[in-house]
Amino acid sequence: VTTRIQEISRLDRLVHEPARLTIIAILDGAGEADFLYLQREGGFTQGNLSGHLARLEEAGYVQIEKKFKGKLPLTVCRLSSKGHAAFLAYSRSMLGILKPGYRAQ
Amino acid sequence: MKDYSVEPMASPGRRAAAYWFVDGLEEIVLGLLLLAVALMGILSRSLSQRGPHWLYALALGVGFLLYALKGRDLLDFLKSRVTYPRTGYAQPPEEQGPSAELLTLSLEPPGPPPKENVTSFGRRTGMAIFFFLVTPIDGSPRWLVPALMAALAATLYALNRNTEHPYRWWAAAALGLMGLPFLWVNAPPSVQRWLPLSLAGLWLAALGGLTLIGYLHENPYPRVVEGART
């Protein structure tokens, strides 16, 4: 139990927060998405999503690119390789921790 | 906002793949292409009663080549004006190759997890239409057109059932019943050959049109268009 708790305390808190985990999971599955799509899929308010995206971008987990689709400005977010690696590591840790009879390696 | 996803618990990748079809534009474009090809076939048949239908062959080749090469660009153009300002942009799904469906037995360590934002809608629909509708039916019995349409409807329903773009039973039934009037109505010979293709195109375009109307009704154009405000 102690090693399990130690492992939990070592989880990446930037990924562990539910709203950010939702954003990362969506971007990992979709490839790239804009603000409106993330807002709709995750059920976020504008301010909430904006704040979390800013934190993820600051950590280098998410890349935000401003471009055009047709004549409309479009701000597209995608998971960086660092963000993808962090998500993979987090998924592995969580799967390990939640496995019955867990032993830290 | 209405949730258009396949099912609430589908993975983010599958939800993104299903999102490509929320506006019906893919079906409208494919349906109109089929209608155009059928129209060219009818015209070609009317213009030259004998000899090879070179005009039709040319239209078929050019039409499908344009769709294959420029279809995504056209859909992107339409979606950037219709869909993305309303419900946002998600990366379009890649067309899934047949190799992804092959089962292999291997002792090699497992590779990376498979991509989930993929679709095989174009391939499935294209193959079904090719097998069922590019059938020579000149001088065939009247029941052939209704039978082909019913078979195509059943195939499309079954093929798409558990995918990112399933069809409702009533939509498939509508396609299946579209050939029924031709049990009694005798179509002119120049039209008969292209009837199934025209009906399939009409069905796709109408279904896409209905989807688009529903989508536009549910999602009015927002006052502020810009995407992220980070």
Short mmCIF file of N, CA and C in Angstrom, two decimals, chain B residues 70-165:
data_model
loop_
_atom_site.label_atom_id
_atom_site.label_comp_id
_atom_site.label_asym_id
_atom_site.label_seq_id
_atom_site.Cartn_x
_atom_site.Cartn_y
_atom_site.Cartn_z
N LYS B 70 -9.33 15.92 -55.06
CA LYS B 70 -9.73 17.24 -54.58
C LYS B 70 -10.95 17.20 -53.66
N GLY B 71 -11.47 15.99 -53.39
CA GLY B 71 -12.66 15.88 -52.54
C GLY B 71 -12.46 16.47 -51.16
N ARG B 72 -11.32 16.15 -50.55
CA ARG B 72 -11.04 16.66 -49.21
C ARG B 72 -10.91 18.19 -49.21
N ASP B 73 -10.28 18.73 -50.26
CA ASP B 73 -10.12 20.19 -50.36
C ASP B 73 -11.48 20.86 -50.46
N LEU B 74 -12.36 20.27 -51.26
CA LEU B 74 -13.70 20.84 -51.42
C LEU B 74 -14.47 20.77 -50.09
N LEU B 75 -14.37 19.62 -49.41
CA LEU B 75 -15.06 19.48 -48.14
C LEU B 75 -14.48 20.42 -47.09
N ASP B 76 -13.16 20.59 -47.11
CA ASP B 76 -12.51 21.52 -46.18
C ASP B 76 -13.01 22.94 -46.41
N PHE B 77 -13.14 23.30 -47.70
CA PHE B 77 -13.62 24.63 -48.08
C PHE B 77 -15.04 24.84 -47.54
N LEU B 78 -15.90 23.83 -47.72
CA LEU B 78 -17.29 23.93 -47.27
C LEU B 78 -17.37 23.93 -45.74
N LYS B 79 -16.59 23.04 -45.12
CA LYS B 79 -16.65 22.93 -43.66
C LYS B 79 -16.11 24.18 -42.98
N SER B 80 -15.12 24.82 -43.61
CA SER B 80 -14.57 26.04 -42.99
C SER B 80 -15.59 27.16 -42.98
N ARG B 81 -16.60 27.05 -43.84
CA ARG B 81 -17.65 28.07 -43.86
C ARG B 81 -18.91 27.65 -43.12
N VAL B 82 -19.15 26.36 -43.06
CA VAL B 82 -20.41 25.87 -42.48
C VAL B 82 -20.20 25.32 -41.06
N THR B 83 -19.26 24.40 -40.92
CA THR B 83 -19.16 23.60 -39.69
C THR B 83 -18.24 24.21 -38.64
N TYR B 84 -17.01 24.54 -39.06
CA TYR B 84 -16.03 24.97 -38.05
C TYR B 84 -16.45 26.23 -37.29
N PRO B 85 -17.05 27.22 -37.96
CA PRO B 85 -17.48 28.39 -37.16
C PRO B 85 -18.58 28.05 -36.17
N ARG B 86 -19.33 26.98 -36.41
CA ARG B 86 -20.47 26.63 -35.54
C ARG B 86 -20.06 25.73 -34.38
N THR B 87 -19.45 24.60 -34.70
CA THR B 87 -19.15 23.64 -33.63
C THR B 87 -17.68 23.29 -33.53
N GLY B 88 -16.83 23.98 -34.28
CA GLY B 88 -15.39 23.82 -34.11
C GLY B 88 -14.74 22.88 -35.10
N TYR B 89 -13.41 22.94 -35.08
CA TYR B 89 -12.59 22.14 -36.01
C TYR B 89 -11.94 20.98 -35.27
N ALA B 90 -12.05 19.79 -35.83
CA ALA B 90 -11.25 18.65 -35.36
C ALA B 90 -10.62 18.04 -36.60
N GLN B 91 -9.40 17.56 -36.46
CA GLN B 91 -8.67 17.03 -37.61
C GLN B 91 -9.51 16.00 -38.36
N PRO B 92 -9.62 16.14 -39.68
CA PRO B 92 -10.41 15.16 -40.45
C PRO B 92 -9.81 13.76 -40.31
N PRO B 93 -10.66 12.75 -40.25
CA PRO B 93 -10.12 11.39 -40.11
C PRO B 93 -9.40 10.93 -41.38
N GLU B 94 -8.35 10.14 -41.20
CA GLU B 94 -7.66 9.55 -42.36
C GLU B 94 -8.50 8.40 -42.89
N GLU B 95 -8.38 8.17 -44.20
CA GLU B 95 -9.08 7.01 -44.78
C GLU B 95 -8.30 5.76 -44.39
N GLN B 96 -8.98 4.85 -43.72
CA GLN B 96 -8.34 3.63 -43.21
C GLN B 96 -8.07 2.66 -44.36
N GLY B 97 -6.83 2.20 -44.45
CA GLY B 97 -6.49 1.23 -45.49
C GLY B 97 -6.97 -0.16 -45.15
N PRO B 98 -7.09 -1.03 -46.15
CA PRO B 98 -7.57 -2.39 -45.87
C PRO B 98 -6.64 -3.17 -44.96
N SER B 99 -5.32 -2.81 -44.97
CA SER B 99 -4.36 -3.56 -44.17
C SER B 99 -4.67 -3.47 -42.69
N ALA B 100 -5.32 -2.36 -42.28
CA ALA B 100 -5.61 -2.17 -40.86
C ALA B 100 -6.61 -3.20 -40.35
N GLU B 101 -7.37 -3.79 -41.29
CA GLU B 101 -8.38 -4.74 -40.86
C GLU B 101 -7.88 -6.19 -40.91
N LEU B 102 -6.67 -6.37 -41.44
CA LEU B 102 -6.15 -7.73 -41.53
C LEU B 102 -5.65 -8.20 -40.17
N LEU B 103 -5.99 -9.42 -39.84
CA LEU B 103 -5.52 -9.98 -38.58
C LEU B 103 -4.21 -10.70 -38.84
N THR B 104 -3.21 -10.40 -38.06
CA THR B 104 -1.93 -11.07 -38.25
C THR B 104 -1.50 -11.74 -36.95
N LEU B 105 -0.87 -12.88 -37.10
CA LEU B 105 -0.32 -13.57 -35.93
C LEU B 105 1.17 -13.32 -35.96
N SER B 106 1.69 -12.78 -34.89
CA SER B 106 3.10 -12.45 -34.89
C SER B 106 3.66 -12.59 -33.49
N LEU B 107 4.94 -12.95 -33.42
CA LEU B 107 5.60 -13.04 -32.11
C LEU B 107 6.31 -11.74 -31.77
N GLU B 108 6.26 -10.77 -32.67
CA GLU B 108 6.93 -9.49 -32.42
C GLU B 108 6.22 -8.73 -31.32
N PRO B 109 6.96 -7.88 -30.59
CA PRO B 109 6.30 -7.11 -29.55
C PRO B 109 5.23 -6.20 -30.15
N PRO B 110 4.17 -5.90 -29.41
CA PRO B 110 3.09 -5.07 -29.97
C PRO B 110 3.59 -3.67 -30.31
N GLY B 111 3.09 -3.13 -31.41
CA GLY B 111 3.49 -1.79 -31.84
C GLY B 111 2.71 -0.73 -31.08
N PRO B 112 2.79 0.52 -31.54
CA PRO B 112 2.03 1.58 -30.88
C PRO B 112 0.52 1.33 -31.03
N PRO B 113 -0.29 1.89 -30.14
CA PRO B 113 -1.73 1.67 -30.25
C PRO B 113 -2.26 2.18 -31.59
N PRO B 114 -3.25 1.50 -32.18
CA PRO B 114 -3.74 1.93 -33.50
C PRO B 114 -4.41 3.29 -33.43
N LYS B 115 -4.30 4.03 -34.53
CA LYS B 115 -4.97 5.32 -34.61
C LYS B 115 -6.47 5.11 -34.64
N GLU B 116 -7.18 5.94 -33.92
CA GLU B 116 -8.63 5.76 -33.87
C GLU B 116 -9.38 6.80 -34.69
N ASN B 117 -8.73 7.92 -34.99
CA ASN B 117 -9.40 8.94 -35.80
C ASN B 117 -9.24 8.58 -37.28
N VAL B 118 -9.87 7.49 -37.66
CA VAL B 118 -9.81 7.02 -39.05
C VAL B 118 -11.23 6.65 -39.50
N THR B 119 -11.41 6.62 -40.80
CA THR B 119 -12.71 6.23 -41.34
C THR B 119 -12.49 5.37 -42.58
N SER B 120 -13.41 4.50 -42.87
CA SER B 120 -13.33 3.78 -44.14
C SER B 120 -14.66 3.97 -44.88
N PHE B 121 -15.37 5.06 -44.55
CA PHE B 121 -16.68 5.33 -45.14
C PHE B 121 -16.62 5.38 -46.68
N GLY B 122 -15.64 6.12 -47.20
CA GLY B 122 -15.53 6.29 -48.64
C GLY B 122 -15.31 4.96 -49.33
N ARG B 123 -14.39 4.15 -48.75
CA ARG B 123 -14.06 2.85 -49.35
C ARG B 123 -15.26 1.91 -49.27
N ARG B 124 -15.91 1.87 -48.10
CA ARG B 124 -17.07 0.98 -47.92
C ARG B 124 -18.18 1.33 -48.91
N THR B 125 -18.52 2.62 -48.94
CA THR B 125 -19.62 3.07 -49.79
C THR B 125 -19.27 2.88 -51.26
N GLY B 126 -18.03 3.28 -51.61
CA GLY B 126 -17.58 3.16 -53.00
C GLY B 126 -17.63 1.72 -53.48
N MET B 127 -17.13 0.80 -52.64
CA MET B 127 -17.10 -0.62 -53.03
C MET B 127 -18.51 -1.18 -53.18
N ALA B 128 -19.39 -0.82 -52.23
CA ALA B 128 -20.77 -1.33 -52.29
C ALA B 128 -21.45 -0.84 -53.57
N ILE B 129 -21.27 0.45 -53.85
CA ILE B 129 -21.91 1.01 -55.05
C ILE B 129 -21.33 0.39 -56.30
N PHE B 130 -20.00 0.20 -56.30
CA PHE B 130 -19.34 -0.39 -57.47
C PHE B 130 -19.88 -1.80 -57.74
N PHE B 131 -19.95 -2.63 -56.68
CA PHE B 131 -20.36 -4.02 -56.87
C PHE B 131 -21.84 -4.15 -57.27
N PHE B 132 -22.68 -3.30 -56.67
CA PHE B 132 -24.10 -3.47 -56.91
C PHE B 132 -24.62 -2.70 -58.13
N LEU B 133 -24.04 -1.56 -58.38
CA LEU B 133 -24.67 -0.68 -59.35
C LEU B 133 -24.00 -0.61 -60.70
N VAL B 134 -22.74 -1.02 -60.77
CA VAL B 134 -22.10 -1.01 -62.08
C VAL B 134 -22.36 -2.39 -62.70
N THR B 135 -23.61 -2.69 -62.86
CA THR B 135 -24.04 -3.98 -63.40
C THR B 135 -24.78 -3.73 -64.71
N PRO B 136 -24.42 -4.41 -65.78
CA PRO B 136 -25.15 -4.17 -67.02
C PRO B 136 -26.60 -4.65 -66.91
N ILE B 137 -27.54 -3.73 -66.97
CA ILE B 137 -28.94 -4.14 -66.79
C ILE B 137 -29.79 -3.79 -68.01
N ASP B 138 -29.10 -3.50 -69.15
CA ASP B 138 -29.87 -3.22 -70.36
C ASP B 138 -30.70 -4.45 -70.71
N GLY B 139 -31.98 -4.24 -70.91
CA GLY B 139 -32.87 -5.34 -71.30
C GLY B 139 -33.10 -6.38 -70.23
N SER B 140 -32.78 -6.03 -68.97
CA SER B 140 -32.98 -6.98 -67.87
C SER B 140 -34.43 -6.93 -67.40
N PRO B 141 -34.87 -7.96 -66.65
CA PRO B 141 -36.24 -7.92 -66.14
C PRO B 141 -36.45 -6.74 -65.20
N ARG B 142 -37.72 -6.35 -65.05
CA ARG B 142 -38.04 -5.15 -64.27
C ARG B 142 -37.66 -5.27 -62.79
N TRP B 143 -37.64 -6.49 -62.30
CA TRP B 143 -37.38 -6.65 -60.86
C TRP B 143 -35.92 -6.40 -60.49
N LEU B 144 -35.03 -6.29 -61.51
CA LEU B 144 -33.60 -6.19 -61.20
C LEU B 144 -33.26 -4.89 -60.45
N VAL B 145 -33.83 -3.76 -60.90
CA VAL B 145 -33.52 -2.48 -60.23
C VAL B 145 -33.97 -2.51 -58.76
N PRO B 146 -35.24 -2.88 -58.46
CA PRO B 146 -35.64 -2.96 -57.04
C PRO B 146 -34.77 -3.94 -56.25
N ALA B 147 -34.41 -5.06 -56.87
CA ALA B 147 -33.59 -6.05 -56.16
C ALA B 147 -32.20 -5.48 -55.87
N LEU B 148 -31.60 -4.79 -56.85
CA LEU B 148 -30.28 -4.19 -56.64
C LEU B 148 -30.32 -3.14 -55.54
N MET B 149 -31.38 -2.32 -55.55
CA MET B 149 -31.48 -1.26 -54.54
C MET B 149 -31.66 -1.85 -53.14
N ALA B 150 -32.48 -2.91 -53.04
CA ALA B 150 -32.69 -3.55 -51.74
C ALA B 150 -31.39 -4.17 -51.24
N ALA B 151 -30.66 -4.82 -52.17
CA ALA B 151 -29.39 -5.46 -51.78
C ALA B 151 -28.37 -4.40 -51.35
N LEU B 152 -28.33 -3.29 -52.09
CA LEU B 152 -27.39 -2.21 -51.74
C LEU B 152 -27.74 -1.63 -50.37
N ALA B 153 -29.03 -1.42 -50.11
CA ALA B 153 -29.47 -0.86 -48.82
C ALA B 153 -29.07 -1.78 -47.67
N ALA B 154 -29.33 -3.08 -47.84
CA ALA B 154 -28.99 -4.04 -46.79
C ALA B 154 -27.48 -4.06 -46.56
N THR B 155 -26.71 -4.00 -47.65
CA THR B 155 -25.24 -4.05 -47.53
C THR B 155 -24.72 -2.80 -46.83
N LEU B 156 -25.20 -1.62 -47.26
CA LEU B 156 -24.71 -0.39 -46.65
C LEU B 156 -25.08 -0.33 -45.17
N TYR B 157 -26.28 -0.80 -44.83
CA TYR B 157 -26.71 -0.80 -43.43
C TYR B 157 -25.80 -1.72 -42.60
N ALA B 158 -25.57 -2.93 -43.13
CA ALA B 158 -24.76 -3.91 -42.39
C ALA B 158 -23.30 -3.45 -42.29
N LEU B 159 -22.74 -2.92 -43.39
CA LEU B 159 -21.33 -2.51 -43.40
C LEU B 159 -21.06 -1.35 -42.44
N ASN B 160 -22.04 -0.46 -42.32
CA ASN B 160 -21.81 0.76 -41.52
C ASN B 160 -22.33 0.65 -40.10
N ARG B 161 -22.92 -0.50 -39.77
CA ARG B 161 -23.67 -0.61 -38.52
C ARG B 161 -22.87 -0.22 -37.28
N ASN B 162 -21.66 -0.78 -37.14
CA ASN B 162 -20.88 -0.50 -35.92
C ASN B 162 -19.69 0.40 -36.21
N THR B 163 -19.90 1.36 -37.09
CA THR B 163 -18.79 2.22 -37.47
C THR B 163 -19.04 3.63 -36.96
N GLU B 164 -18.14 4.54 -37.39
CA GLU B 164 -18.25 5.94 -36.99
C GLU B 164 -19.43 6.62 -37.69
N HIS B 165 -19.98 5.98 -38.70
CA HIS B 165 -21.08 6.60 -39.45
C HIS B 165 -22.18 5.58 -39.75
#
